[in-house]
Amino acid sequence: MQKQQYLSKNQKIVLDHVEKANQPLKAYSILYNVQKKGLKAPLQVYRALDKLVEIGKIHKIESRNAFVACKNSNCLVSNATAFSICESCEKVTEINNSKLSKYLSNFEDNSGMKYSKYNLEFFGLCKKCKNK
Amino acid sequence: MQKQQYLSKNQKIVLDHVEKANQPLKAYSILYNVQKKGLKAPLQVYRALDKLVEIGKIHKIESRNAFVACKNSNCLVSNATAFSICESCEKVTEINNSKLSKYLSNFEDNSGMKYSKYNLEFFGLCKKCKNK
DNA sequence: TCGTATATTGTTATAATATAACGTTATGTA
DNA sequence: TACATAACGTTATATTATAACAATATACGA
């Protein structure tokens, strides 16, 4: 069986829903909202999310246990992700900065470990919240 | 009341336990292990962990929902953290690299957001696991 | 087109992680 | 002492995620 090219029914439904949101969504909020489309159980959502994360269509914001659609067209595989997170309004933005990604992808320390993947989360106040 | 200088009883017990482990610990595993010292409920552990994270004595490994003692003496506040995580043996090491921390602390993109904090997690295979 | 392997689905139950809400006790400082 | 804040203890519950099992769908080589 070759590597999957097309998304399955459930995967499409979940991706669709996450793409329409412009903020990270919680798994159970996704579940609630796709129930009218036939996904009844948490596992159906989690399985779709797992796959979508694996192929890079969706990223998980680890510090928030939430999922957001990839906005980064060249992010075919989700192995190098960076986000900014506003600690006031919780707005999350995917950072697409080639210098940063180059720097981190090539980063090596003295541990003898070669990194194949990273996830970076920046926290602070977004423009709006800073000016309040 | 001035800013807390000394740890409370529960905070000491939890920190002590986490420091003795050389790997990240899960909250409920900490709970189980400190029950003989009088902490009976999850909340007692979580409250101590929250405080210890806040003052930088402990870091949370977000992708693993686990807690590890800070090995970085100059990491007084836990606002700039980086870890390497072996995806095979789950060994976690705190990265202490001044170039990296300088680069990330000064990082700015075009979002108008000034970051006050970051957390970076690298994934890969550690030396041992790579040679298997 | 049949056989086989893998991916996906559906379902119920349950595990693992974390917080709400309440009242009490301790501690620092004016 | 009086007040404010921090920490504690306790019960209940919310939130996040996976185990286990059986069925169906899809890709692809023989």
Coordinates of C-alpha atoms (C1' of nucleotides) in Angstrom, one line a residue:
Chain A
M1 CA 0.0 0.0 0.0
Q2 CA 1.6 3.3 -1.0
K3 CA 1.8 6.3 1.2
Q4 CA -1.6 7.8 1.6
Q5 CA -2.3 10.6 -0.8
Y6 CA -5.9 11.4 -0.1
L7 CA -7.5 12.0 3.2
S8 CA -10.2 9.7 4.5
K9 CA -13.7 10.9 5.3
N10 CA -13.1 11.6 8.9
Q11 CA -9.8 13.2 8.3
K12 CA -11.4 15.5 5.8
I13 CA -14.2 16.5 8.2
V14 CA -11.8 17.3 11.0
L15 CA -9.3 19.1 8.8
D16 CA -12.1 21.2 7.3
H17 CA -13.3 22.2 10.7
V18 CA -9.8 23.1 12.0
E19 CA -9.0 25.1 8.9
K20 CA -12.1 27.2 9.2
A21 CA -11.1 28.3 12.7
N22 CA -8.4 30.8 12.9
Q23 CA -7.4 29.8 16.3
P24 CA -6.4 26.5 17.9
L25 CA -9.2 24.2 18.8
K26 CA -9.5 21.7 21.6
A27 CA -10.2 18.1 20.6
Y28 CA -13.5 17.9 22.4
S29 CA -14.6 21.2 20.9
I30 CA -13.9 19.7 17.5
L31 CA -15.8 16.6 18.5
Y32 CA -18.8 18.6 19.6
N33 CA -18.8 20.5 16.3
V34 CA -18.4 17.6 14.0
Q35 CA -21.0 15.4 15.6
K36 CA -23.6 16.6 13.1
K37 CA -21.3 15.2 10.5
G38 CA -21.3 11.7 12.0
L39 CA -18.2 11.6 14.2
K40 CA -19.6 10.4 17.5
A41 CA -16.7 9.4 19.7
P42 CA -13.5 11.1 20.9
L43 CA -11.4 8.4 19.3
Q44 CA -12.7 9.2 15.9
V45 CA -11.5 12.8 16.4
Y46 CA -8.2 11.8 18.0
R47 CA -7.4 9.4 15.2
A48 CA -8.0 11.9 12.5
L49 CA -6.0 14.5 14.4
D50 CA -3.1 12.0 14.9
K51 CA -2.9 11.4 11.2
L52 CA -3.3 15.1 10.2
V53 CA -0.5 16.0 12.7
E54 CA 1.7 13.2 11.3
I55 CA 1.4 14.5 7.7
G56 CA 1.8 18.1 8.8
K57 CA -1.7 19.4 7.9
I58 CA -2.3 20.3 11.6
H59 CA 0.0 21.2 14.4
K60 CA -0.5 20.6 18.1
I61 CA 0.1 23.5 20.4
E62 CA 1.6 21.5 23.2
S63 CA 1.3 24.1 26.0
R64 CA -2.4 24.4 25.2
N65 CA -3.5 21.0 24.2
A66 CA -5.0 22.5 21.1
F67 CA -4.8 21.9 17.4
V68 CA -4.3 24.5 14.6
A69 CA -4.2 24.1 10.8
C70 CA -0.8 24.6 9.2
K71 CA -0.5 28.0 7.6
N72 CA 2.9 27.2 6.2
S73 CA 2.7 25.9 2.7
N74 CA 6.2 24.5 2.8
C75 CA 5.5 22.7 6.0
L76 CA 4.9 19.4 4.4
V77 CA 5.9 17.5 7.3
S78 CA 5.4 18.8 10.8
N79 CA 9.0 18.5 11.9
A80 CA 9.9 22.1 12.5
T81 CA 7.3 24.2 14.1
A82 CA 7.3 27.6 15.8
F83 CA 4.5 29.6 17.3
S84 CA 3.8 32.8 19.1
I85 CA 1.2 32.7 21.8
C86 CA -0.4 35.7 23.4
E87 CA -0.8 35.0 27.1
S88 CA -3.6 37.4 27.4
C89 CA -6.0 36.7 24.5
E90 CA -4.5 33.3 23.6
K91 CA -4.1 34.2 20.0
V92 CA -1.6 31.8 18.3
T93 CA 0.3 32.5 15.2
E94 CA 2.6 30.1 13.3
I95 CA 6.0 31.7 12.8
N96 CA 7.3 31.3 9.3
N97 CA 10.8 32.7 9.4
S98 CA 13.4 31.0 7.3
K99 CA 16.4 32.3 9.3
L100 CA 14.9 30.9 12.5
S101 CA 14.1 27.5 11.0
K102 CA 17.5 27.3 9.4
Y103 CA 19.2 28.1 12.7
L104 CA 17.2 25.6 14.6
S105 CA 17.3 22.8 12.0
N106 CA 21.1 23.1 12.0
F107 CA 21.4 23.4 15.7
E108 CA 23.8 21.0 17.4
D109 CA 25.1 20.9 20.9
N110 CA 27.6 18.8 22.6
S111 CA 25.2 16.0 23.5
G112 CA 26.0 13.9 20.3
M113 CA 22.4 14.0 19.5
K114 CA 21.2 14.9 16.0
Y115 CA 17.8 16.5 16.1
S116 CA 15.2 15.5 13.5
K117 CA 12.4 17.6 14.8
Y118 CA 11.6 20.6 17.0
N119 CA 8.8 22.6 18.4
L120 CA 9.2 26.1 19.7
E121 CA 6.6 28.1 21.5
F122 CA 7.1 31.8 22.2
F123 CA 4.9 33.6 24.8
G124 CA 4.2 37.2 25.3
L125 CA 1.6 39.8 24.6
C126 CA 0.3 40.4 21.1
K127 CA 0.1 43.9 19.7
K128 CA -3.5 44.5 20.7
C129 CA -3.1 43.2 24.2
K130 CA 0.1 45.1 24.8
N131 CA -1.6 48.4 24.0
K132 CA -4.4 47.9 26.5
Chain B
M1 CA 3.9 39.9 52.3
Q2 CA 7.2 39.8 50.5
K3 CA 8.0 37.6 47.6
Q4 CA 8.4 34.1 48.8
Q5 CA 12.0 33.2 49.6
Y6 CA 11.6 29.8 51.2
L7 CA 9.7 26.8 49.9
S8 CA 6.8 25.5 51.9
K9 CA 6.6 22.0 53.2
N10 CA 4.8 20.5 50.3
Q11 CA 6.9 22.4 47.8
K12 CA 10.1 21.0 49.4
I13 CA 8.8 17.5 49.4
V14 CA 7.9 17.6 45.7
L15 CA 11.0 19.4 44.6
D16 CA 13.1 17.0 46.6
H17 CA 11.5 14.1 44.8
V18 CA 11.8 15.6 41.4
E19 CA 15.4 16.5 41.9
K20 CA 16.3 12.9 42.9
A21 CA 15.0 11.6 39.6
N22 CA 17.2 12.2 36.6
Q23 CA 14.3 12.0 34.2
P24 CA 11.0 13.8 33.9
L25 CA 8.3 12.6 36.2
K26 CA 4.5 12.5 35.7
A27 CA 2.4 14.3 38.3
Y28 CA 0.6 11.1 39.4
S29 CA 3.8 9.2 39.7
I30 CA 5.1 12.0 42.0
L31 CA 1.8 11.8 43.9
Y32 CA 2.2 8.1 44.4
N33 CA 5.7 8.5 45.7
V34 CA 5.1 11.3 48.1
Q35 CA 2.1 9.8 49.7
K36 CA 4.2 8.4 52.5
K37 CA 5.2 12.0 53.2
G38 CA 1.6 13.1 53.7
L39 CA 0.5 14.5 50.3
K40 CA -2.7 12.7 49.6
A41 CA -4.4 14.5 46.8
P42 CA -3.5 15.4 43.2
L43 CA -4.1 19.0 43.9
Q44 CA -1.4 19.1 46.6
V45 CA 1.1 17.9 44.0
Y46 CA -0.2 20.2 41.2
R47 CA -0.1 23.2 43.5
A48 CA 3.5 22.6 44.5
L49 CA 4.4 21.9 40.9
D50 CA 2.8 25.1 39.7
K51 CA 4.7 27.2 42.2
L52 CA 8.0 25.4 41.5
V53 CA 7.5 25.9 37.8
E54 CA 6.7 29.6 38.4
I55 CA 9.9 30.2 40.3
G56 CA 12.0 28.1 37.8
K57 CA 13.0 25.2 40.0
I58 CA 11.1 22.8 37.8
H59 CA 10.3 22.8 34.2
K60 CA 7.4 21.2 32.4
I61 CA 8.1 19.1 29.4
E62 CA 5.0 20.1 27.5
S63 CA 5.0 17.3 24.9
R64 CA 5.2 14.7 27.6
N65 CA 3.2 16.2 30.4
A66 CA 6.1 15.6 32.7
F67 CA 8.2 17.6 35.1
V68 CA 11.9 17.8 35.5
A69 CA 14.2 19.7 37.9
C70 CA 16.1 22.6 36.5
K71 CA 19.7 21.8 35.9
N72 CA 20.6 25.2 34.9
S73 CA 21.8 27.3 37.8
N74 CA 21.3 30.6 36.0
C75 CA 17.7 29.7 35.2
L76 CA 16.2 31.6 38.1
V77 CA 13.0 32.1 36.3
S78 CA 11.7 29.6 33.9
N79 CA 11.2 31.9 31.0
A80 CA 13.7 30.5 28.5
T81 CA 13.9 26.7 28.3
A82 CA 15.2 24.3 25.8
F83 CA 15.3 20.5 25.9
S84 CA 16.4 17.6 23.9
I85 CA 14.1 14.5 23.9
C86 CA 15.1 11.1 22.7
E87 CA 12.1 9.6 20.9
S88 CA 13.3 6.1 21.6
C89 CA 14.3 6.0 25.3
E90 CA 12.6 9.3 26.3
K91 CA 15.7 10.6 27.9
V92 CA 15.3 14.4 28.3
T93 CA 18.2 16.8 28.7
E94 CA 18.0 20.5 29.4
I95 CA 20.0 22.4 26.9
N96 CA 22.2 25.1 28.3
N97 CA 23.7 26.9 25.3
S98 CA 24.2 30.6 25.6
K99 CA 24.3 31.2 21.9
L100 CA 20.9 29.5 21.5
S101 CA 19.3 31.3 24.4
K102 CA 20.7 34.7 23.2
Y103 CA 19.4 34.0 19.7
L104 CA 15.9 33.1 20.9
S105 CA 15.7 35.8 23.6
N106 CA 16.4 38.4 21.0
F107 CA 14.3 36.9 18.3
E108 CA 11.7 39.2 16.8
D109 CA 9.5 38.7 13.8
N110 CA 7.2 41.0 12.0
S111 CA 4.2 40.4 14.2
G112 CA 4.9 43.3 16.5
M113 CA 5.0 40.9 19.4
K114 CA 7.8 41.1 21.9
Y115 CA 8.4 37.7 23.5
S116 CA 9.0 37.4 27.2
K117 CA 9.3 33.7 27.3
Y118 CA 9.9 30.6 25.2
N119 CA 10.0 26.9 25.4
L120 CA 11.8 24.8 22.8
E121 CA 11.8 21.0 22.5
F122 CA 14.1 19.1 20.2
F123 CA 13.4 15.6 19.2
G124 CA 15.6 12.9 17.8
L125 CA 17.7 9.9 18.9
C126 CA 20.2 10.1 21.7
K127 CA 23.7 8.7 21.2
K128 CA 22.9 5.4 22.7
C129 CA 19.7 4.8 20.8
K130 CA 21.3 6.0 17.5
N131 CA 23.9 3.3 17.8
K132 CA 21.5 0.4 18.3
Chain C
dT1 C1' -9.8 -10.4 -10.1
dC2 C1' -8.4 -12.7 -6.1
dG3 C1' -5.6 -12.7 -2.1
dT4 C1' -3.3 -10.2 1.2
dA5 C1' -1.6 -6.4 3.9
dT6 C1' -2.6 -2.1 5.7
dA7 C1' -5.5 1.8 6.8
dT8 C1' -9.6 3.4 8.5
dT9 C1' -13.8 3.0 10.9
dG10 C1' -17.2 2.3 14.7
dT11 C1' -18.1 1.4 19.5
dT12 C1' -17.8 1.0 24.5
dA13 C1' -15.3 1.5 28.4
dT14 C1' -11.7 3.5 30.9
dA15 C1' -7.2 5.6 31.9
dA16 C1' -4.5 9.7 32.6
dT17 C1' -4.2 14.6 33.4
dA18 C1' -5.8 18.6 35.7
dT19 C1' -8.9 22.0 38.1
dA20 C1' -13.2 23.9 40.8
dA21 C1' -14.9 25.1 45.0
dC22 C1' -15.0 25.2 49.7
dG23 C1' -13.2 26.2 54.2
dT24 C1' -9.0 26.3 57.2
dT25 C1' -4.3 27.4 58.7
dA26 C1' 0.1 29.7 58.4
dT27 C1' 3.0 33.6 57.5
dG28 C1' 4.7 38.4 56.7
dT29 C1' 4.2 43.1 57.7
dA30 C1' 1.9 47.6 58.9
Chain D
dT1 C1' -3.3 42.9 66.9
dA2 C1' -5.2 43.3 62.3
dC3 C1' -5.0 42.6 57.7
dA4 C1' -3.5 40.6 53.3
dT5 C1' -1.6 36.9 51.0
dA6 C1' 0.1 32.3 50.5
dA7 C1' -0.3 27.7 51.5
dC8 C1' -3.0 23.7 53.0
dG9 C1' -6.5 19.9 53.1
dT10 C1' -10.4 17.7 51.1
dT11 C1' -14.1 16.1 48.0
dA12 C1' -15.8 16.1 43.7
dT13 C1' -15.5 16.7 39.0
dA14 C1' -13.7 18.4 34.5
dT15 C1' -10.7 17.7 30.7
dT16 C1' -7.7 15.1 27.8
dA17 C1' -6.5 10.8 25.8
dT18 C1' -6.1 5.8 24.9
dA19 C1' -7.2 0.5 25.3
dA20 C1' -9.4 -3.2 23.2
dC21 C1' -12.2 -5.4 20.0
dA22 C1' -14.7 -6.2 15.7
dA23 C1' -15.9 -4.6 11.1
dT24 C1' -15.1 -2.3 6.6
dA25 C1' -12.4 -0.1 3.0
dT26 C1' -8.5 0.5 0.0
dA27 C1' -4.0 -0.4 -2.5
dC28 C1' -1.5 -3.4 -5.1
dG29 C1' 1.0 -7.6 -6.5
dA30 C1' 0.3 -12.2 -8.2

